Amino acid sequence: MTNGEPETDIGDARAFDEGEQFRALVQSVHDYAIFMLDADGYVASWNPGAERIKGYKAGEIIGQHFSRFYTEEDRANGEPARALATAGNEGKFEKEVWRCRKDGSRFWASVVIDPIRDDDGTVIGFAKITRDITERRDAQQELERAREALAQAQKMEAVGRLTGGVAHDFNNLLTVIRASVDMLRRPGLAAEKRERYLSAISDTADRASLLTGQLLVFARRQPLHNERFAIAPRVERMRQILATTLGSPIRLILDLAEDSGTVFSDPTQFETAILNMAINARDAMPSGGQLRISARRVEGAPTAAGQVREGPFVAVAVEDNGIGIDDETQARMFEPFFTTKAIGKGTGLGLSQVYGFVKTSEGEVTVQSSLGEGARFTLYLPLVGEEAGPDAGSDEEADRAATPIARQRILLVEDNEEVGTFASGLLGELGQDVVWAHNAVEALAALDADEGAFDLVFSDVVMPGDNGVLLAQEVRRRWPALRVVLTSGYSHVLAEEGSHGFELLRKPYSVDSLVAMIAGRSRRSA
C-alpha cells in the first residue's frame, strides 16, 4: 500500500497467458458459435454462443462429429467432408447455408471454417465460426419483396398512363371515323364533301396504323423492315396527314431540298417519328402557330457527347414556335412513359419512339429549345447511294397497283371471322377466286383435296394450332412451287424468328398493297 492506496499487482494481470485470454474472450461471446474441431471433424470445444445458437450444452456435443449440424440432404451429399477439405486445401471455407439446431429446426447460417496447423504446417484441427443470420436474410427477402412490389406498382402506373393515352388517341381517331361514316350516310351529300370525309377516314386509318406500329416497336413485337427511300418525297406524302393532325390553327411549312438524299431505314418508323414530333409540337402550340419541317443534306452529325460524326447525313428538322422545353424536361423527354401531359392525354412513348428509331437507324437526334422560344428537333440519318428504285410510297407504286391483275385462285387462311369475311369479299371484288380456310389444318386439307388448283396461299400468322409460318414451311416442303404470302399486324413469331424468307404483307393493308401482293410485288422478308 502506498499513501494509503492499494497497489496494483501487475504480476496478477500477467498471470493470464495468451491462451487463457483467448479462452475468456471466446467464452464471453454470445452472438457467434465459436468452437474447435479436431482434424477429423469432432467437436473439441464449445462456447456460450454455440449453445445459444445450436441448442447443445458443452457436455452434450463435445466429442460428437460436427456433421450433425448439417441438414440431412447436405450430409447425404457429402457437404461436411467437402467443407473440411476446402478449408484444408484453400485456407478457408466460407458459405451461407441452412444449419440444424438440437430441436431439429433450421436456421440460415453464415459459416467460416479455418484450418489450424502445427509448426510443420500439418492440419491438426479447425476453428469454426457460425452466426445465425436468419433475421438478416428474412429482412433482405422482405426488402426484395418490397422492391418487387414497388416495381410492379410503378409498372402498373406506367401501364395505366400508357392505356389512358392510347385510349385517348384511339378515341380521337374513332371520333373522326364515326362522324365521317355518319356524314357519308346522309342522302344528297355533295361529291366534294363525300370525298373530304372519305379522305378523313383514310388519313385516320393511317394514323391508327402508325400508333399501333409505335406500340409494337416499343413492345419489341414489330420487326423492322429497312429499305432505301428518298427523304423528300417521303415527307411530302405525309403533308395531308400532318395537316389533319395539326389542325387549322397551325400553319404547316415543308421546306424539303430535292437533293436531301436517300437513307436505308424503316420508312414506316420514319413516318411515325415525324408524326410524333409533329404531335409534340402541336401540343406545345395550344393557341396555334407555325410548324416547319425541313430536310437538308449535311456533312457530319453532332452527337450527345458533343462530338461530330463524319460522313454524309440528311438533317430532318421539325421546328415550332411554341412554349419551349425547360432543361429538366429535356433531360428526360426521351424516356419511355415520361410525359408532361395530363393522365389520359399522352402515352409517354412518342419521343422515346423517335429516339429508338434514330438509334436503330444508326443516326443522331438533337434538341434545341428554351422556354418561350419554341423547339427544334433534328434527326440526322446516314445517307446511302442513290441507286435505289422509286420510293416505296411514291405515286408510281400506286399507279402500278392500279394496273389490272390476272385472275388467280387464292387460298385465304384467316381464323378471325370479321377479317376473313372482309378479306375474302375484297379479293372477290378484285376479280379473284377465293377459298377460305380458318386454320392450318383446313388449309392443308384444301390443298390435299385439290392439289395444283391454287396459285397463291395468303395466310395470317397468328392462328390457333400451327401458326402461319409453320403452315408456310409445310406448304414449301410439300408444294415448293406454290407461292405463299404471310400477313400480320402483331406477331411475336415474326419478331423473334422472322418470316423465314416468305413474302409479308403487314396489316393494316390498303387495297393498293393488296393488289400489288396479288400481282407479285409484295415485300420478301429475310
XYZ file of C-alpha atoms in Angstrom:
526
model
C 0.000 0.000 0.000
C 1.307 3.411 -0.978
C -0.050 6.582 0.626
C -2.985 4.536 1.884
C -3.979 3.286 -1.645
C -3.798 -0.401 -2.643
C -1.130 -1.216 -5.198
C -1.989 -2.900 -8.492
C -0.389 -6.286 -8.763
C 0.979 -6.262 -12.291
C 2.044 -9.832 -11.874
C -1.591 -10.937 -11.423
C -2.563 -9.331 -14.745
C 0.244 -11.116 -16.478
C -0.786 -14.379 -14.973
C -3.294 -14.799 -17.789
C -1.295 -16.243 -20.606
C -2.408 -15.724 -24.164
C -4.344 -18.982 -24.214
C -6.355 -18.043 -21.153
C -7.087 -14.618 -22.547
C -8.334 -16.113 -25.783
C -10.474 -18.664 -23.922
C -12.003 -15.892 -21.844
C -12.714 -13.884 -24.985
C -14.391 -16.816 -26.742
C -16.467 -17.706 -23.692
C -17.755 -14.140 -23.446
C -19.189 -14.155 -26.990
C -22.906 -14.989 -27.232
C -23.769 -13.885 -30.791
C -21.368 -16.265 -32.540
C -20.860 -20.003 -32.222
C -17.078 -20.305 -31.878
C -15.661 -23.787 -31.360
C -12.828 -26.086 -32.325
C -12.834 -29.296 -34.323
C -10.121 -31.924 -34.354
C -8.579 -32.984 -37.639
C -11.406 -35.485 -38.241
C -14.216 -33.030 -37.570
C -15.130 -33.906 -33.982
C -16.085 -31.043 -31.660
C -13.254 -30.233 -29.249
C -14.541 -27.032 -27.590
C -17.813 -25.124 -27.181
C -18.738 -21.569 -26.260
C -21.949 -19.978 -24.900
C -22.714 -18.546 -28.316
C -22.704 -22.043 -29.794
C -25.028 -23.257 -27.037
C -27.431 -20.361 -27.648
C -27.467 -20.739 -31.433
C -27.410 -24.532 -31.785
C -29.099 -25.584 -28.524
C -26.460 -28.075 -27.308
C -24.681 -27.837 -23.960
C -20.938 -28.436 -23.982
C -21.276 -31.835 -22.315
C -23.734 -32.969 -24.970
C -21.752 -32.035 -28.028
C -18.015 -32.196 -27.286
C -16.725 -35.397 -28.842
C -19.560 -35.522 -31.391
C -18.983 -35.088 -35.119
C -19.848 -31.654 -36.449
C -21.846 -33.143 -39.336
C -24.888 -33.352 -37.035
C -25.284 -29.578 -37.561
C -25.890 -30.186 -41.279
C -29.233 -30.853 -42.898
C -29.983 -34.420 -43.894
C -29.683 -33.643 -47.590
C -26.309 -31.915 -47.113
C -24.978 -34.908 -45.177
C -26.159 -37.217 -47.951
C -24.321 -35.037 -50.481
C -21.052 -35.193 -48.538
C -21.020 -31.497 -47.635
C -19.290 -31.883 -44.195
C -16.243 -33.656 -45.630
C -16.168 -31.252 -48.578
C -16.150 -28.257 -46.217
C -13.143 -29.563 -44.249
C -11.301 -30.465 -47.450
C -11.894 -26.971 -48.854
C -10.664 -25.342 -45.642
C -7.544 -27.519 -45.588
C -6.696 -27.119 -49.268
C -7.675 -23.490 -49.845
C -7.060 -21.996 -46.403
C -10.727 -21.205 -45.661
C -14.262 -22.431 -46.177
C -16.989 -19.766 -46.179
C -20.655 -20.121 -47.056
C -24.209 -19.072 -46.220
C -26.346 -22.176 -45.839
C -29.054 -23.908 -43.807
C -27.956 -25.499 -40.485
C -29.861 -27.516 -37.873
C -30.433 -26.922 -34.153
C -30.714 -29.602 -31.480
C -34.524 -29.459 -31.681
C -34.427 -30.125 -35.435
C -35.338 -26.590 -36.506
C -33.313 -24.917 -39.201
C -31.636 -21.532 -39.322
C -29.815 -19.638 -42.045
C -26.152 -19.575 -41.083
C -23.009 -17.757 -42.067
C -20.269 -20.373 -41.684
C -16.490 -19.907 -41.674
C -14.006 -22.755 -41.169
C -10.264 -22.075 -40.880
C -7.577 -24.781 -40.630
C -5.270 -24.936 -37.575
C -1.749 -26.072 -38.399
C 1.253 -27.104 -36.296
C 4.733 -25.745 -36.760
C 5.281 -28.181 -39.629
C 2.174 -26.963 -41.467
C 0.169 -30.106 -40.800
C -3.558 -29.595 -40.211
C -4.286 -30.594 -36.610
C -7.790 -29.169 -36.359
C -10.211 -26.471 -37.437
C -11.588 -23.251 -35.986
C -15.279 -22.902 -36.817
C -17.412 -19.770 -36.509
C -21.149 -19.830 -37.164
C -23.604 -16.961 -36.969
C -27.396 -17.127 -37.149
C -28.342 -14.638 -39.885
C -31.931 -15.791 -40.353
C -33.324 -12.399 -39.365
C -30.989 -10.634 -41.770
C -31.970 -12.998 -44.582
C -35.653 -12.532 -43.817
C -35.164 -8.761 -43.794
C -33.355 -8.916 -47.142
C -36.111 -11.038 -48.631
C -38.749 -8.679 -47.276
C -36.836 -5.750 -48.760
C -36.648 -7.557 -52.099
C -40.373 -8.265 -51.963
C -40.987 -4.603 -51.205
C -38.796 -3.616 -54.149
C -40.655 -6.028 -56.426
C -43.974 -4.665 -55.180
C -42.765 -1.121 -55.835
C -41.543 -2.081 -59.300
C -44.890 -3.733 -60.000
C -46.732 -0.645 -58.767
C -44.571 1.560 -60.970
C -45.168 -0.813 -63.884
C -48.915 -0.684 -63.337
C -48.765 3.104 -63.085
C -46.855 3.206 -66.369
C -49.329 0.804 -67.959
C -52.146 2.998 -66.661
C -50.576 6.053 -68.274
C -49.995 4.084 -71.459
C -53.508 2.665 -71.721
C -55.048 6.006 -70.828
C -53.029 7.738 -73.504
C -53.716 5.033 -76.080
C -57.438 5.134 -75.283
C -57.382 8.916 -75.679
C -55.594 8.711 -79.025
C -57.809 5.936 -80.375
C -60.978 7.636 -79.186
C -59.929 10.696 -81.163
C -59.360 8.527 -84.228
C -62.653 6.691 -83.773
C -64.465 10.003 -83.416
C -63.250 11.074 -86.846
C -64.188 7.731 -88.399
C -67.599 7.545 -86.711
C -68.546 11.102 -87.619
C -67.309 10.697 -91.196
C -69.318 7.494 -91.665
C -72.434 9.184 -90.292
C -71.997 12.084 -92.696
C -71.434 9.739 -95.650
C -74.766 8.063 -94.909
C -76.643 11.329 -95.325
C -78.615 11.463 -98.588
C -77.760 14.168 -101.071
C -74.247 14.756 -99.724
C -72.234 16.801 -102.198
C -69.468 14.933 -104.034
C -66.834 17.345 -102.718
C -67.884 16.714 -99.113
C -68.101 12.969 -99.714
C -64.512 12.971 -100.943
C -63.460 15.024 -97.911
C -64.979 12.522 -95.465
C -63.523 9.560 -97.349
C -60.094 11.211 -97.164
C -60.577 11.804 -93.438
C -61.307 8.103 -92.884
C -58.290 7.089 -94.956
C -55.972 9.504 -93.140
C -57.303 8.387 -89.767
C -56.670 4.739 -90.630
C -53.090 5.683 -91.494
C -52.707 7.420 -88.141
C -54.127 4.399 -86.305
C -51.667 2.173 -88.143
C -48.777 4.413 -87.111
C -49.964 4.329 -83.494
C -50.179 0.538 -83.352
C -46.806 0.288 -85.066
C -45.341 2.572 -82.416
C -46.740 0.385 -79.639
C -45.476 -2.816 -81.240
C -41.976 -1.420 -81.722
C -41.932 -0.384 -78.072
C -43.061 -3.892 -77.094
C -40.448 -5.375 -79.476
C -43.214 -7.187 -81.326
C -42.764 -5.415 -84.630
C -39.832 -6.480 -86.801
C -38.058 -3.619 -88.535
C -38.228 -3.511 -92.324
C -35.369 -1.415 -93.604
C -35.302 -0.317 -97.213
C -33.917 2.503 -99.310
C -36.170 5.510 -99.621
C -35.768 9.157 -100.545
C -36.433 11.570 -97.695
C -38.067 14.474 -99.566
C -40.897 12.542 -101.284
C -41.487 10.501 -98.130
C -42.099 13.643 -96.071
C -44.086 15.274 -98.871
C -46.524 12.357 -98.986
C -47.216 12.988 -95.289
C -48.470 16.519 -95.957
C -52.171 15.647 -95.705
C -51.935 13.518 -92.569
C -49.724 16.148 -90.926
C -52.181 18.917 -91.768
C -55.064 16.860 -90.393
C -53.131 16.077 -87.213
C -52.048 19.658 -86.595
C -55.425 21.255 -87.269
C -56.227 24.588 -88.870
C -54.753 26.862 -86.134
C -51.256 25.647 -87.025
C -49.592 26.543 -90.314
C -47.557 23.711 -91.829
C -44.479 24.542 -93.920
C -42.480 21.858 -95.735
C -39.012 23.003 -96.782
C -37.534 19.942 -98.465
C -34.394 20.107 -100.565
C -34.659 17.920 -103.651
C -31.121 16.662 -103.096
C -31.700 15.768 -99.425
C -30.791 12.207 -100.327
C -31.690 8.572 -99.709
C -31.486 6.584 -96.472
C -31.666 2.902 -95.558
C -34.153 2.580 -92.733
C -37.711 1.578 -91.877
C -39.960 4.056 -93.735
C -42.966 3.359 -91.514
C -40.977 4.105 -88.388
C -39.589 7.230 -90.039
C -43.118 8.471 -90.701
C -44.107 7.591 -87.125
C -41.158 9.593 -85.787
C -42.081 12.634 -87.898
C -45.706 12.381 -86.795
C -44.711 12.031 -83.136
C -42.569 15.155 -83.305
C -45.385 16.997 -85.067
C -47.868 15.971 -82.357
C -45.409 17.092 -79.699
C -45.101 20.453 -81.470
C -48.873 20.760 -81.840
C -49.364 20.290 -78.106
C -46.766 22.996 -77.473
C -48.857 25.468 -79.509
C -52.353 25.338 -77.935
C -53.254 28.722 -79.426
C -51.854 27.957 -82.862
C -48.566 28.737 -84.506
C -46.225 27.504 -87.187
C -44.554 24.147 -87.764
C -41.692 23.900 -90.248
C -40.281 20.584 -91.405
C -37.071 20.843 -93.390
C -34.666 18.350 -94.937
C -31.109 19.164 -95.968
C -28.008 17.188 -96.870
C -25.210 17.904 -94.365
C -21.675 16.758 -93.713
C -21.297 15.439 -90.178
C -23.766 14.884 -87.348
C -23.431 16.167 -83.762
C -23.589 13.533 -81.018
C -24.900 13.704 -77.456
C -21.284 13.641 -76.245
C -20.558 16.894 -78.068
C -18.544 15.272 -80.840
C -19.194 15.198 -84.580
C -19.653 12.029 -86.615
C -18.151 12.335 -90.054
C -19.971 11.405 -93.222
C -22.950 12.488 -95.308
C -26.232 12.779 -93.437
C -29.687 14.134 -94.071
C -30.818 16.541 -91.364
C -34.590 16.400 -90.931
C -35.658 19.225 -88.624
C -39.078 19.734 -87.036
C -39.304 23.281 -85.678
C -42.170 25.014 -83.871
C -42.692 28.422 -82.244
C -44.467 27.036 -79.195
C -43.892 27.340 -75.458
C -40.466 25.672 -75.494
C -38.980 22.974 -73.275
C -37.209 23.527 -69.949
C -33.863 21.887 -69.143
C -35.336 19.388 -66.673
C -37.809 18.088 -69.236
C -35.146 17.943 -71.952
C -33.077 15.663 -69.715
C -35.895 13.078 -69.519
C -38.125 13.537 -72.551
C -36.755 10.530 -74.467
C -37.512 8.158 -71.572
C -40.344 5.658 -72.198
C -43.590 6.663 -70.444
C -42.260 10.098 -69.492
C -44.823 12.763 -70.302
C -45.702 16.237 -69.092
C -49.269 15.830 -70.324
C -52.229 15.119 -68.070
C -53.187 11.493 -67.412
C -55.029 10.104 -70.415
C -53.652 12.785 -72.735
C -50.478 11.048 -73.833
C -48.726 7.691 -73.732
C -45.228 8.955 -72.992
C -43.970 6.861 -75.911
C -43.829 9.416 -78.713
C -40.358 10.828 -78.234
C -38.963 7.514 -76.977
C -40.030 6.057 -80.332
C -38.205 8.909 -82.089
C -35.043 8.187 -80.119
C -35.295 4.421 -80.662
C -35.869 4.845 -84.388
C -32.876 7.150 -84.794
C -30.560 4.849 -82.859
C -31.628 1.701 -84.720
C -31.042 3.663 -87.929
C -27.506 4.471 -86.709
C -28.315 8.168 -86.618
C -28.362 11.009 -84.114
C -31.019 13.315 -82.692
C -30.573 16.785 -81.202
C -32.925 19.198 -79.458
C -32.610 22.968 -79.291
C -35.121 24.731 -77.073
C -35.698 27.116 -74.211
C -38.862 28.313 -72.512
C -40.804 30.740 -74.651
C -38.548 30.219 -77.668
C -40.083 27.168 -79.342
C -38.259 23.910 -80.040
C -36.264 22.352 -82.863
C -35.809 18.577 -83.117
C -33.298 17.428 -85.725
C -32.850 13.861 -86.916
C -29.527 13.025 -88.572
C -29.788 9.885 -90.697
C -26.811 8.477 -92.637
C -27.163 8.716 -96.395
C -26.701 5.803 -98.779
C -26.208 5.582 -102.533
C -28.817 6.872 -104.951
C -29.147 3.662 -106.978
C -32.435 2.742 -105.309
C -35.600 2.485 -107.350
C -38.686 4.641 -106.840
C -39.644 5.483 -103.290
C -41.815 2.781 -101.695
C -44.539 5.297 -101.061
C -44.434 7.106 -104.369
C -47.320 7.647 -106.758
C -45.606 5.329 -109.226
C -46.275 2.364 -106.977
C -49.904 3.340 -106.636
C -50.138 3.535 -110.433
C -48.636 0.076 -110.749
C -51.013 -1.241 -108.105
C -53.967 0.137 -110.068
C -52.995 -1.897 -113.142
C -55.483 -4.732 -113.825
C -54.329 -8.060 -112.408
C -54.784 -11.591 -113.689
C -57.442 -13.805 -112.129
C -55.975 -16.284 -109.652
C -57.293 -18.908 -107.261
C -56.290 -17.885 -103.756
C -56.384 -19.962 -100.576
C -57.117 -17.460 -97.806
C -56.149 -18.691 -94.305
C -57.642 -16.499 -91.558
C -59.114 -17.528 -88.187
C -60.833 -14.199 -87.462
C -64.384 -14.222 -88.846
C -64.636 -10.477 -89.459
C -61.251 -10.195 -91.144
C -61.811 -13.382 -93.127
C -65.219 -12.249 -94.372
C -63.881 -8.842 -95.337
C -60.687 -10.148 -96.975
C -62.474 -12.828 -98.997
C -65.044 -10.280 -100.164
C -62.344 -7.787 -101.054
C -60.353 -10.363 -103.012
C -63.549 -11.325 -104.807
C -64.186 -7.689 -105.711
C -60.688 -7.643 -107.202
C -61.658 -10.498 -109.520
C -60.031 -13.346 -107.628
C -61.397 -16.830 -106.856
C -61.142 -17.350 -103.094
C -61.321 -20.434 -100.873
C -61.328 -19.562 -97.169
C -59.696 -21.848 -94.588
C -59.928 -20.976 -90.890
C -56.685 -22.633 -89.765
C -53.652 -24.586 -90.934
C -55.430 -27.953 -90.738
C -58.233 -26.771 -93.039
C -55.707 -25.163 -95.379
C -53.654 -28.341 -95.786
C -56.837 -30.357 -96.274
C -57.920 -27.991 -99.066
C -54.528 -28.278 -100.731
C -54.576 -32.080 -100.467
C -58.098 -32.279 -101.869
C -57.424 -30.042 -104.838
C -53.696 -30.263 -105.422
C -52.394 -27.882 -108.039
C -55.584 -25.837 -108.146
C -54.254 -22.846 -106.181
C -51.973 -20.082 -107.387
C -51.415 -18.416 -104.015
C -51.724 -19.112 -100.275
C -52.462 -15.902 -98.368
C -52.209 -16.682 -94.643
C -52.435 -14.849 -91.363
C -49.551 -15.564 -88.970
C -51.271 -15.679 -85.566
C -53.736 -18.590 -85.518
C -54.747 -21.383 -83.125
C -52.646 -24.503 -83.561
C -49.899 -24.205 -86.147
C -49.166 -20.568 -86.915
C -48.857 -19.135 -90.386
C -45.085 -19.549 -90.529
C -45.332 -23.266 -89.729
C -48.072 -23.630 -92.339
C -45.943 -21.817 -94.911
C -42.983 -24.081 -94.166
C -45.148 -27.171 -94.642
C -46.500 -25.790 -97.922
C -42.965 -25.049 -99.073
C -41.909 -28.612 -98.215
C -44.838 -30.324 -99.963
C -45.604 -27.867 -102.772
C -42.372 -25.916 -103.363
C -43.711 -24.143 -106.461
C -46.769 -22.737 -104.676
C -46.447 -19.074 -103.720
C -47.115 -18.157 -100.061
C -47.684 -14.661 -98.671
C -47.980 -14.060 -94.917
C -49.880 -11.210 -93.315
C -49.865 -9.965 -89.726
C -50.354 -6.883 -87.645
C -48.919 -8.381 -84.449
C -46.712 -11.409 -84.178
C -44.107 -12.443 -81.645
C -43.306 -15.247 -84.098
C -42.183 -12.762 -86.760
C -40.462 -10.515 -84.206
C -38.465 -13.369 -82.687
C -37.923 -15.689 -85.642
C -38.506 -13.626 -88.786
C -40.655 -14.726 -91.710
C -38.171 -17.345 -92.977
C -37.966 -15.768 -96.427
C -41.699 -15.742 -97.140
C -43.362 -12.662 -98.582
C -45.027 -10.474 -95.963
C -47.936 -8.035 -96.207
C -48.327 -6.092 -92.982
C -51.722 -5.244 -91.508
C -53.473 -2.939 -91.886
C -53.061 -3.204 -95.635
C -54.612 -0.997 -98.295
C -56.339 -2.104 -101.478
C -53.319 -0.880 -103.448
C -50.933 -3.004 -101.392
C -53.289 -6.000 -101.695
C -53.361 -5.603 -105.480
C -49.572 -5.329 -105.534
C -49.353 -8.503 -103.440
C -51.603 -10.462 -105.805
C -49.551 -9.229 -108.749
C -46.398 -10.497 -107.088
C -44.941 -7.250 -105.777
C -45.218 -7.745 -102.012
C -42.132 -7.494 -99.854
C -39.937 -10.505 -99.339
C -38.587 -10.625 -95.792
C -35.332 -12.219 -94.821
